[in-house]
Amino acid sequence: MSSAAHPAPQPLGGRRAALVWGTGVGVYFVAVIFRTSLGVAGLDAADRFHVNASALSTFSILQLLVYAGMQIPVGLMVDRLGTKKVLVLGTVLFTVGQLGFALSPSYAAALASRALLGCGDAMTFISVLRLGSRWFPAKHGPMIGQVAALFGMAGNLVSTLVIARALHGVGWTQTFAGSALAGVVVLVLVLLFLRDHPEGHEPPPAHHAGAAFVRRQIVESWREPGTRLGMWVHFTTQFPAMVFLLLWGMPFLVEAQGLDRGTAGGLLTLVVLSNMVVGLVYGQLIARHHAARLPLALGTIGATALIWAATIAYPGAHAPMWLLVTLCVVLGSCGPASMIGFDFSRPANPPERQGTASGITNMGGFIASMTTLLAVGVLLDATGDNYRIAFSSVFFLEALGLAQILRLRARAQRRERERLVASRVEAVHVPV
């Protein structure tokens, strides 16, 4: 058979890979802008729709409920349909959701719009992870994931800097409707430039047998201790910063700490900037020292619990600025630490299950965030806006997640060593 019939695969990486992957990251960037735009508009939303703290938290809870519930279906869709089709659908949904939120005449319509936005948002990150694994060598996996998350945090930065200012400059409808145009832009880019994989690196044909295939993908992914460990790492590390940025940070800083909106917005921006810096550091450390994954995750959990407790238990009426700054810097490490979850689930599963395994892992942090958002809202209403009591709910979920991580870590590490030995034995016996 001639070489022309079977062209040599192109090397992974390079400018072409950066362009394609960058297009996918652009979609995720816009999705995060839309997702977090409510975080800087929480007080405005409460006034616009005349709702209390519990009803306000329902916006984010519903959005995250849809997001978390979609993770396994989206993982299956990515494994079956490929990245481009899923990203196109996701972009259309979150753009329509953002536009609907701008034009919603009532609380119920706004809720429906946030649910639609959450559905589209759910299709982005897993697709970007899959895209990176197809276009770049496996050794770059930890850094690729952290850089993708970094661009997501850049989207959060746009919310805290641009959306917040626009709300007070041009108003609710113009701000959210105008931002929806960014969704149209990235949709065009996806249609023009995105490809599922490089030429010569087509995945082997998969046999999808309906419900049986779905059950097999989920069961086999879940059986891997690395998948479950990754989910619990994501669960325990992500939610404190997510809750702070997505909804309750601004009200806490303004109402409980007595700061003006400008100063509070600056502290939220600090969380985002810290996240971006720490993400690069964590990505480099894990790429060079694989064993650093668990110590980094556990260290982040411990530091977050310590500084969170110090802030809400401070004996004065308001915590000092140095303590609030420290809190925001530490919260910035939560997002990068949550990405470590994928560094446990990715090597635990073969390529044909990457989407499903990533979906299971990604559910963790969003389930924890959704639960805490609800708990904080309910406790605020029940205690007359006592943030010390409401924010204490964080510790219950951190304790649960930490217990599961400690339970699964030895099993996942043992399984990973077994796979490494098996791959080396297989490589020795491959005929030349």
C-alpha positions as a Python dict, from the first residue, in 0.01 Angstrom:
ca = {
    (1, 'M'): (0, 0, 0),
    (2, 'S'): (149, 338, -95),
    (3, 'S'): (214, 614, 157),
    (4, 'A'): (-23, 835, -42),
    (5, 'A'): (-311, 609, 57),
    (6, 'H'): (-225, 652, 424),
    (7, 'P'): (-70, 997, 471),
    (8, 'A'): (146, 1039, 778),
    (9, 'P'): (-36, 1209, 1066),
    (10, 'Q'): (49, 1574, 1113),
    (11, 'P'): (236, 1653, 1436),
    (12, 'L'): (15, 1777, 1717),
    (13, 'G'): (45, 2139, 1832),
    (14, 'G'): (164, 2437, 1631),
    (15, 'R'): (-11, 2744, 1492),
    (16, 'R'): (-298, 2554, 1338),
    (17, 'A'): (-375, 2386, 1671),
    (18, 'A'): (-353, 2720, 1851),
    (19, 'L'): (-601, 2878, 1606),
    (20, 'V'): (-855, 2598, 1632),
    (21, 'W'): (-825, 2561, 2007),
    (22, 'G'): (-826, 2939, 2051),
    (23, 'T'): (-1159, 2952, 1867),
    (24, 'G'): (-1307, 2705, 2115),
    (25, 'V'): (-1160, 2898, 2407),
    (26, 'G'): (-1321, 3214, 2267),
    (27, 'V'): (-1661, 3046, 2297),
    (28, 'Y'): (-1588, 2953, 2658),
    (29, 'F'): (-1469, 3309, 2727),
    (30, 'V'): (-1802, 3453, 2611),
    (31, 'A'): (-2000, 3186, 2797),
    (32, 'V'): (-1829, 3283, 3123),
    (33, 'I'): (-1907, 3651, 3062),
    (34, 'F'): (-2273, 3561, 3029),
    (35, 'R'): (-2264, 3318, 3324),
    (36, 'T'): (-2105, 3564, 3566),
    (37, 'S'): (-2283, 3879, 3450),
    (38, 'L'): (-2548, 3820, 3716),
    (39, 'G'): (-2278, 3833, 3984),
    (40, 'V'): (-2231, 4207, 3931),
    (41, 'A'): (-2601, 4265, 3864),
    (42, 'G'): (-2745, 4087, 4168),
    (43, 'L'): (-2858, 4401, 4348),
    (44, 'D'): (-2994, 4544, 4021),
    (45, 'A'): (-3185, 4221, 3953),
    (46, 'A'): (-3339, 4227, 4301),
    (47, 'D'): (-3468, 4580, 4237),
    (48, 'R'): (-3578, 4511, 3879),
    (49, 'F'): (-3781, 4199, 3960),
    (50, 'H'): (-3874, 4294, 4320),
    (51, 'V'): (-3741, 3973, 4479),
    (52, 'N'): (-3578, 3881, 4812),
    (53, 'A'): (-3246, 3700, 4873),
    (54, 'S'): (-3388, 3347, 4829),
    (55, 'A'): (-3558, 3437, 4501),
    (56, 'L'): (-3244, 3614, 4383),
    (57, 'S'): (-3033, 3308, 4453),
    (58, 'T'): (-3280, 3104, 4247),
    (59, 'F'): (-3141, 3271, 3931),
    (60, 'S'): (-2797, 3127, 3987),
    (61, 'I'): (-2924, 2801, 4138),
    (62, 'L'): (-3141, 2725, 3836),
    (63, 'Q'): (-2860, 2817, 3599),
    (64, 'L'): (-2617, 2589, 3783),
    (65, 'L'): (-2879, 2314, 3820),
    (66, 'V'): (-2918, 2306, 3443),
    (67, 'Y'): (-2540, 2328, 3398),
    (68, 'A'): (-2468, 2041, 3638),
    (69, 'G'): (-2752, 1827, 3506),
    (70, 'M'): (-2625, 1869, 3151),
    (71, 'Q'): (-2267, 1760, 3218),
    (72, 'I'): (-2303, 1387, 3155),
    (73, 'P'): (-2538, 1434, 2854),
    (74, 'V'): (-2294, 1689, 2710),
    (75, 'G'): (-2000, 1454, 2768),
    (76, 'L'): (-2185, 1183, 2579),
    (77, 'M'): (-2272, 1429, 2302),
    (78, 'V'): (-1907, 1534, 2266),
    (79, 'D'): (-1793, 1170, 2251),
    (80, 'R'): (-2058, 1091, 1990),
    (81, 'L'): (-2108, 1406, 1779),
    (82, 'G'): (-1771, 1579, 1809),
    (83, 'T'): (-1674, 1918, 1944),
    (84, 'K'): (-1788, 2151, 1664),
    (85, 'K'): (-2153, 2048, 1659),
    (86, 'V'): (-2180, 2072, 2036),
    (87, 'L'): (-2014, 2414, 2049),
    (88, 'V'): (-2241, 2550, 1775),
    (89, 'L'): (-2550, 2436, 1965),
    (90, 'G'): (-2415, 2569, 2294),
    (91, 'T'): (-2333, 2910, 2147),
    (92, 'V'): (-2681, 2950, 2001),
    (93, 'L'): (-2844, 2857, 2333),
    (94, 'F'): (-2640, 3082, 2562),
    (95, 'T'): (-2670, 3376, 2321),
    (96, 'V'): (-3049, 3345, 2305),
    (97, 'G'): (-3053, 3309, 2685),
    (98, 'Q'): (-2852, 3628, 2737),
    (99, 'L'): (-3073, 3822, 2496),
    (100, 'G'): (-3384, 3685, 2664),
    (101, 'F'): (-3253, 3794, 3003),
    (102, 'A'): (-3209, 4148, 2868),
    (103, 'L'): (-3568, 4163, 2745),
    (104, 'S'): (-3744, 3964, 3020),
    (105, 'P'): (-4051, 4151, 3144),
    (106, 'S'): (-4096, 3933, 3453),
    (107, 'Y'): (-3913, 3719, 3707),
    (108, 'A'): (-4045, 3397, 3549),
    (109, 'A'): (-3924, 3496, 3202),
    (110, 'A'): (-3585, 3591, 3343),
    (111, 'L'): (-3559, 3251, 3515),
    (112, 'A'): (-3633, 3073, 3187),
    (113, 'S'): (-3366, 3280, 3013),
    (114, 'R'): (-3103, 3192, 3275),
    (115, 'A'): (-3194, 2824, 3241),
    (116, 'L'): (-3143, 2843, 2864),
    (117, 'L'): (-2814, 3024, 2919),
    (118, 'G'): (-2702, 2753, 3163),
    (119, 'C'): (-2785, 2484, 2907),
    (120, 'G'): (-2567, 2647, 2643),
    (121, 'D'): (-2290, 2728, 2891),
    (122, 'A'): (-2281, 2361, 2993),
    (123, 'M'): (-2168, 2263, 2644),
    (124, 'T'): (-1856, 2478, 2633),
    (125, 'F'): (-1589, 2373, 2882),
    (126, 'I'): (-1599, 1998, 2822),
    (127, 'S'): (-1583, 2068, 2449),
    (128, 'V'): (-1276, 2289, 2497),
    (129, 'L'): (-1102, 2019, 2704),
    (130, 'R'): (-1177, 1761, 2437),
    (131, 'L'): (-1051, 1998, 2167),
    (132, 'G'): (-723, 2047, 2353),
    (133, 'S'): (-670, 1672, 2393),
    (134, 'R'): (-722, 1624, 2016),
    (135, 'W'): (-494, 1905, 1896),
    (136, 'F'): (-207, 1901, 2149),
    (137, 'P'): (23, 1627, 2288),
    (138, 'A'): (-96, 1460, 2608),
    (139, 'K'): (195, 1600, 2811),
    (140, 'H'): (50, 1949, 2764),
    (141, 'G'): (-287, 1845, 2914),
    (142, 'P'): (-250, 2012, 3258),
    (143, 'M'): (-130, 2342, 3110),
    (144, 'I'): (-393, 2340, 2834),
    (145, 'G'): (-666, 2296, 3096),
    (146, 'Q'): (-533, 2573, 3317),
    (147, 'V'): (-494, 2815, 3024),
    (148, 'A'): (-853, 2744, 2917),
    (149, 'A'): (-967, 2819, 3271),
    (150, 'L'): (-754, 3135, 3266),
    (151, 'F'): (-944, 3265, 2963),
    (152, 'G'): (-1266, 3178, 3141),
    (153, 'M'): (-1157, 3395, 3431),
    (154, 'A'): (-1075, 3669, 3182),
    (155, 'G'): (-1444, 3650, 3091),
    (156, 'N'): (-1524, 3695, 3458),
    (157, 'L'): (-1297, 3999, 3455),
    (158, 'V'): (-1501, 4148, 3171),
    (159, 'S'): (-1813, 4103, 3385),
    (160, 'T'): (-1665, 4279, 3685),
    (161, 'L'): (-1514, 4564, 3485),
    (162, 'V'): (-1729, 4615, 3177),
    (163, 'I'): (-2075, 4474, 3256),
    (164, 'A'): (-2084, 4640, 3598),
    (165, 'R'): (-1998, 4981, 3455),
    (166, 'A'): (-2234, 4944, 3161),
    (167, 'L'): (-2524, 4861, 3393),
    (168, 'H'): (-2487, 5194, 3566),
    (169, 'G'): (-2413, 5377, 3243),
    (170, 'V'): (-2662, 5258, 2982),
    (171, 'G'): (-2901, 5043, 3185),
    (172, 'W'): (-3016, 4683, 3209),
    (173, 'T'): (-3162, 4614, 2865),
    (174, 'Q'): (-2888, 4779, 2661),
    (175, 'T'): (-2613, 4613, 2865),
    (176, 'F'): (-2736, 4255, 2839),
    (177, 'A'): (-2866, 4286, 2482),
    (178, 'G'): (-2540, 4446, 2370),
    (179, 'S'): (-2332, 4174, 2532),
    (180, 'A'): (-2533, 3910, 2344),
    (181, 'L'): (-2364, 4029, 2024),
    (182, 'A'): (-2044, 3863, 2145),
    (183, 'G'): (-2222, 3530, 2114),
    (184, 'V'): (-2299, 3599, 1748),
    (185, 'V'): (-1932, 3680, 1683),
    (186, 'V'): (-1797, 3357, 1832),
    (187, 'L'): (-2065, 3153, 1654),
    (188, 'V'): (-1935, 3281, 1320),
    (189, 'L'): (-1576, 3200, 1422),
    (190, 'V'): (-1669, 2844, 1518),
    (191, 'L'): (-1845, 2786, 1187),
    (192, 'L'): (-1546, 2919, 992),
    (193, 'F'): (-1240, 2791, 1177),
    (194, 'L'): (-1312, 2511, 1421),
    (195, 'R'): (-1230, 2147, 1336),
    (196, 'D'): (-1273, 1849, 1565),
    (197, 'H'): (-923, 1705, 1510),
    (198, 'P'): (-614, 1744, 1287),
    (199, 'E'): (-588, 1551, 963),
    (200, 'G'): (-440, 1210, 1026),
    (201, 'H'): (-560, 1202, 1388),
    (202, 'E'): (-916, 1089, 1331),
    (203, 'P'): (-1047, 886, 1625),
    (204, 'P'): (-1134, 521, 1556),
    (205, 'P'): (-1497, 465, 1458),
    (206, 'A'): (-1713, 410, 1763),
    (207, 'H'): (-2015, 184, 1777),
    (208, 'H'): (-2297, 368, 1951),
    (209, 'A'): (-2575, 134, 2055),
    (210, 'G'): (-2831, 372, 2195),
    (211, 'A'): (-2915, 338, 2562),
    (212, 'A'): (-2670, 50, 2604),
    (213, 'F'): (-2384, 272, 2487),
    (214, 'V'): (-2488, 553, 2721),
    (215, 'R'): (-2505, 320, 3021),
    (216, 'R'): (-2170, 165, 2937),
    (217, 'Q'): (-1996, 501, 2899),
    (218, 'I'): (-2129, 629, 3231),
    (219, 'V'): (-2073, 309, 3427),
    (220, 'E'): (-1721, 248, 3299),
    (221, 'S'): (-1621, 610, 3361),
    (222, 'W'): (-1766, 604, 3713),
    (223, 'R'): (-1592, 276, 3799),
    (224, 'E'): (-1257, 443, 3760),
    (225, 'P'): (-1141, 574, 4101),
    (226, 'G'): (-962, 857, 3919),
    (227, 'T'): (-1293, 984, 3780),
    (228, 'R'): (-1455, 988, 4124),
    (229, 'L'): (-1149, 1145, 4286),
    (230, 'G'): (-1146, 1411, 4015),
    (231, 'M'): (-1513, 1486, 4076),
    (232, 'W'): (-1462, 1529, 4451),
    (233, 'V'): (-1154, 1747, 4403),
    (234, 'H'): (-1360, 1967, 4170),
    (235, 'F'): (-1652, 1961, 4417),
    (236, 'T'): (-1444, 2072, 4715),
    (237, 'T'): (-1218, 2332, 4556),
    (238, 'Q'): (-1436, 2524, 4312),
    (239, 'F'): (-1749, 2630, 4497),
    (240, 'P'): (-1626, 2892, 4753),
    (241, 'A'): (-1497, 3122, 4479),
    (242, 'M'): (-1789, 3040, 4248),
    (243, 'V'): (-2045, 3137, 4513),
    (244, 'F'): (-1851, 3455, 4589),
    (245, 'L'): (-1814, 3563, 4226),
    (246, 'L'): (-2141, 3438, 4086),
    (247, 'L'): (-2376, 3604, 4332),
    (248, 'W'): (-2298, 3661, 4699),
    (249, 'G'): (-1961, 3838, 4694),
    (250, 'M'): (-2095, 4179, 4597),
    (251, 'P'): (-2383, 4181, 4852),
    (252, 'F'): (-2148, 4052, 5125),
    (253, 'L'): (-1888, 4321, 5063),
    (254, 'V'): (-2146, 4602, 5031),
    (255, 'E'): (-2408, 4507, 5289),
    (256, 'A'): (-2204, 4315, 5549),
    (257, 'Q'): (-1866, 4487, 5515),
    (258, 'G'): (-1986, 4841, 5444),
    (259, 'L'): (-1785, 4893, 5124),
    (260, 'D'): (-1904, 5100, 4831),
    (261, 'R'): (-1970, 4924, 4502),
    (262, 'G'): (-1652, 5049, 4341),
    (263, 'T'): (-1430, 4906, 4615),
    (264, 'A'): (-1629, 4581, 4622),
    (265, 'G'): (-1594, 4550, 4245),
    (266, 'G'): (-1219, 4599, 4281),
    (267, 'L'): (-1201, 4309, 4529),
    (268, 'L'): (-1400, 4084, 4294),
    (269, 'T'): (-1154, 4179, 4022),
    (270, 'L'): (-871, 4078, 4254),
    (271, 'V'): (-1022, 3728, 4283),
    (272, 'V'): (-1016, 3701, 3905),
    (273, 'L'): (-659, 3832, 3870),
    (274, 'S'): (-536, 3599, 4143),
    (275, 'N'): (-707, 3309, 3966),
    (276, 'M'): (-527, 3388, 3641),
    (277, 'V'): (-183, 3406, 3804),
    (278, 'V'): (-230, 3098, 4022),
    (279, 'G'): (-365, 2902, 3724),
    (280, 'L'): (-40, 2947, 3533),
    (281, 'V'): (165, 2848, 3839),
    (282, 'Y'): (-43, 2537, 3910),
    (283, 'G'): (-34, 2432, 3544),
    (284, 'Q'): (346, 2455, 3530),
    (285, 'L'): (390, 2271, 3860),
    (286, 'I'): (164, 1982, 3764),
    (287, 'A'): (311, 1951, 3414),
    (288, 'R'): (659, 1916, 3567),
    (289, 'H'): (571, 1731, 3888),
    (290, 'H'): (272, 1500, 3846),
    (291, 'A'): (276, 1411, 4217),
    (292, 'A'): (200, 1774, 4306),
    (293, 'R'): (-167, 1735, 4210),
    (294, 'L'): (-307, 1619, 4543),
    (295, 'P'): (-89, 1838, 4770),
    (296, 'L'): (-194, 2146, 4570),
    (297, 'A'): (-562, 2054, 4595),
    (298, 'L'): (-548, 1980, 4968),
    (299, 'G'): (-344, 2292, 5037),
    (300, 'T'): (-598, 2507, 4856),
    (301, 'I'): (-885, 2353, 5052),
    (302, 'G'): (-709, 2416, 5381),
    (303, 'A'): (-612, 2774, 5298),
    (304, 'T'): (-964, 2856, 5178),
    (305, 'A'): (-1127, 2718, 5493),
    (306, 'L'): (-882, 2905, 5717),
    (307, 'I'): (-917, 3248, 5557),
    (308, 'W'): (-1296, 3209, 5513),
    (309, 'A'): (-1330, 3132, 5884),
    (310, 'A'): (-1105, 3423, 5982),
    (311, 'T'): (-1312, 3665, 5774),
    (312, 'I'): (-1661, 3571, 5893),
    (313, 'A'): (-1549, 3524, 6256),
    (314, 'Y'): (-1363, 3856, 6280),
    (315, 'P'): (-1475, 4014, 6610),
    (316, 'G'): (-1528, 4365, 6474),
    (317, 'A'): (-1831, 4490, 6283),
    (318, 'H'): (-1631, 4486, 5960),
    (319, 'A'): (-1326, 4281, 5864),
    (320, 'P'): (-1016, 4494, 5795),
    (321, 'M'): (-924, 4557, 5434),
    (322, 'W'): (-604, 4349, 5455),
    (323, 'L'): (-813, 4047, 5556),
    (324, 'L'): (-1063, 4100, 5272),
    (325, 'V'): (-775, 4135, 5027),
    (326, 'T'): (-622, 3811, 5158),
    (327, 'L'): (-959, 3637, 5126),
    (328, 'C'): (-990, 3743, 4762),
    (329, 'V'): (-633, 3637, 4680),
    (330, 'V'): (-689, 3293, 4835),
    (331, 'L'): (-1027, 3252, 4664),
    (332, 'G'): (-840, 3310, 4339),
    (333, 'S'): (-667, 2974, 4387),
    (334, 'C'): (-997, 2781, 4399),
    (335, 'G'): (-1056, 2778, 4022),
    (336, 'P'): (-705, 2649, 3934),
    (337, 'A'): (-731, 2387, 4208),
    (338, 'S'): (-1062, 2266, 4065),
    (339, 'M'): (-888, 2205, 3732),
    (340, 'I'): (-671, 1946, 3907),
    (341, 'G'): (-980, 1727, 3914),
    (342, 'F'): (-951, 1680, 3537),
    (343, 'D'): (-585, 1581, 3581),
    (344, 'F'): (-711, 1282, 3781),
    (345, 'S'): (-1001, 1184, 3554),
    (346, 'R'): (-826, 1237, 3218),
    (347, 'P'): (-552, 971, 3254),
    (348, 'A'): (-800, 734, 3417),
    (349, 'N'): (-1008, 699, 3098),
    (350, 'P'): (-938, 611, 2733),
    (351, 'P'): (-994, 874, 2459),
    (352, 'E'): (-1341, 745, 2370),
    (353, 'R'): (-1462, 819, 2725),
    (354, 'Q'): (-1291, 1155, 2778),
    (355, 'G'): (-1605, 1361, 2729),
    (356, 'T'): (-1816, 1148, 2962),
    (357, 'A'): (-1547, 1138, 3233),
    (358, 'S'): (-1494, 1515, 3209),
    (359, 'G'): (-1870, 1566, 3241),
    (360, 'I'): (-1881, 1363, 3562),
    (361, 'T'): (-1584, 1555, 3702),
    (362, 'N'): (-1727, 1893, 3605),
    (363, 'M'): (-2055, 1818, 3784),
    (364, 'G'): (-1881, 1822, 4120),
    (365, 'G'): (-1806, 2190, 4168),
    (366, 'F'): (-2133, 2306, 4018),
    (367, 'I'): (-2341, 2080, 4243),
    (368, 'A'): (-2153, 2220, 4543),
    (369, 'S'): (-2196, 2577, 4416),
    (370, 'M'): (-2567, 2530, 4357),
    (371, 'T'): (-2617, 2382, 4703),
    (372, 'T'): (-2426, 2664, 4873),
    (373, 'L'): (-2601, 2938, 4675),
    (374, 'L'): (-2935, 2803, 4797),
    (375, 'A'): (-2815, 2758, 5155),
    (376, 'V'): (-2677, 3113, 5176),
    (377, 'G'): (-2997, 3265, 5035),
    (378, 'V'): (-3224, 3068, 5269),
    (379, 'L'): (-3008, 3140, 5573),
    (380, 'L'): (-2990, 3512, 5493),
    (381, 'D'): (-3369, 3532, 5482),
    (382, 'A'): (-3405, 3321, 5797),
    (383, 'T'): (-3151, 3518, 6004),
    (384, 'G'): (-3221, 3872, 5890),
    (385, 'D'): (-2920, 3896, 5659),
    (386, 'N'): (-2665, 3748, 5902),
    (387, 'Y'): (-2379, 3673, 5666),
    (388, 'R'): (-2170, 3505, 5936),
    (389, 'I'): (-2425, 3231, 5979),
    (390, 'A'): (-2511, 3208, 5609),
    (391, 'F'): (-2149, 3186, 5494),
    (392, 'S'): (-2074, 2915, 5752),
    (393, 'S'): (-2256, 2669, 5524),
    (394, 'V'): (-1936, 2653, 5319),
    (395, 'F'): (-1765, 2440, 5585),
    (396, 'F'): (-2018, 2156, 5566),
    (397, 'L'): (-1954, 2096, 5197),
    (398, 'E'): (-1578, 2135, 5235),
    (399, 'A'): (-1579, 1870, 5508),
    (400, 'L'): (-1785, 1632, 5293),
    (401, 'G'): (-1560, 1675, 4991),
    (402, 'L'): (-1239, 1643, 5192),
    (403, 'A'): (-1357, 1315, 5346),
    (404, 'Q'): (-1427, 1171, 4999),
    (405, 'I'): (-1088, 1284, 4863),
    (406, 'L'): (-904, 1119, 5151),
    (407, 'R'): (-1111, 801, 5103),
    (408, 'L'): (-1040, 771, 4729),
    (409, 'R'): (-684, 896, 4694),
    (410, 'A'): (-500, 567, 4765),
    (411, 'R'): (-732, 369, 4538),
    (412, 'A'): (-691, 614, 4250),
    (413, 'Q'): (-313, 626, 4287),
    (414, 'R'): (-290, 246, 4293),
    (415, 'R'): (-504, 219, 3979),
    (416, 'E'): (-291, 481, 3804),
    (417, 'R'): (28, 290, 3883),
    (418, 'E'): (-130, -29, 3745),
    (419, 'R'): (-217, 145, 3417),
    (420, 'L'): (133, 287, 3388),
    (421, 'V'): (292, -56, 3435),
    (422, 'A'): (50, -214, 3187),
    (423, 'S'): (125, 52, 2923),
    (424, 'R'): (499, -3, 2961),
    (425, 'V'): (460, -378, 2927),
    (426, 'E'): (243, -332, 2619),
    (427, 'A'): (501, -96, 2465),
    (428, 'V'): (778, -355, 2517),
    (429, 'H'): (577, -625, 2338),
    (430, 'V'): (462, -417, 2041),
    (431, 'P'): (621, -570, 1726),
    (432, 'V'): (850, -341, 1529),
}
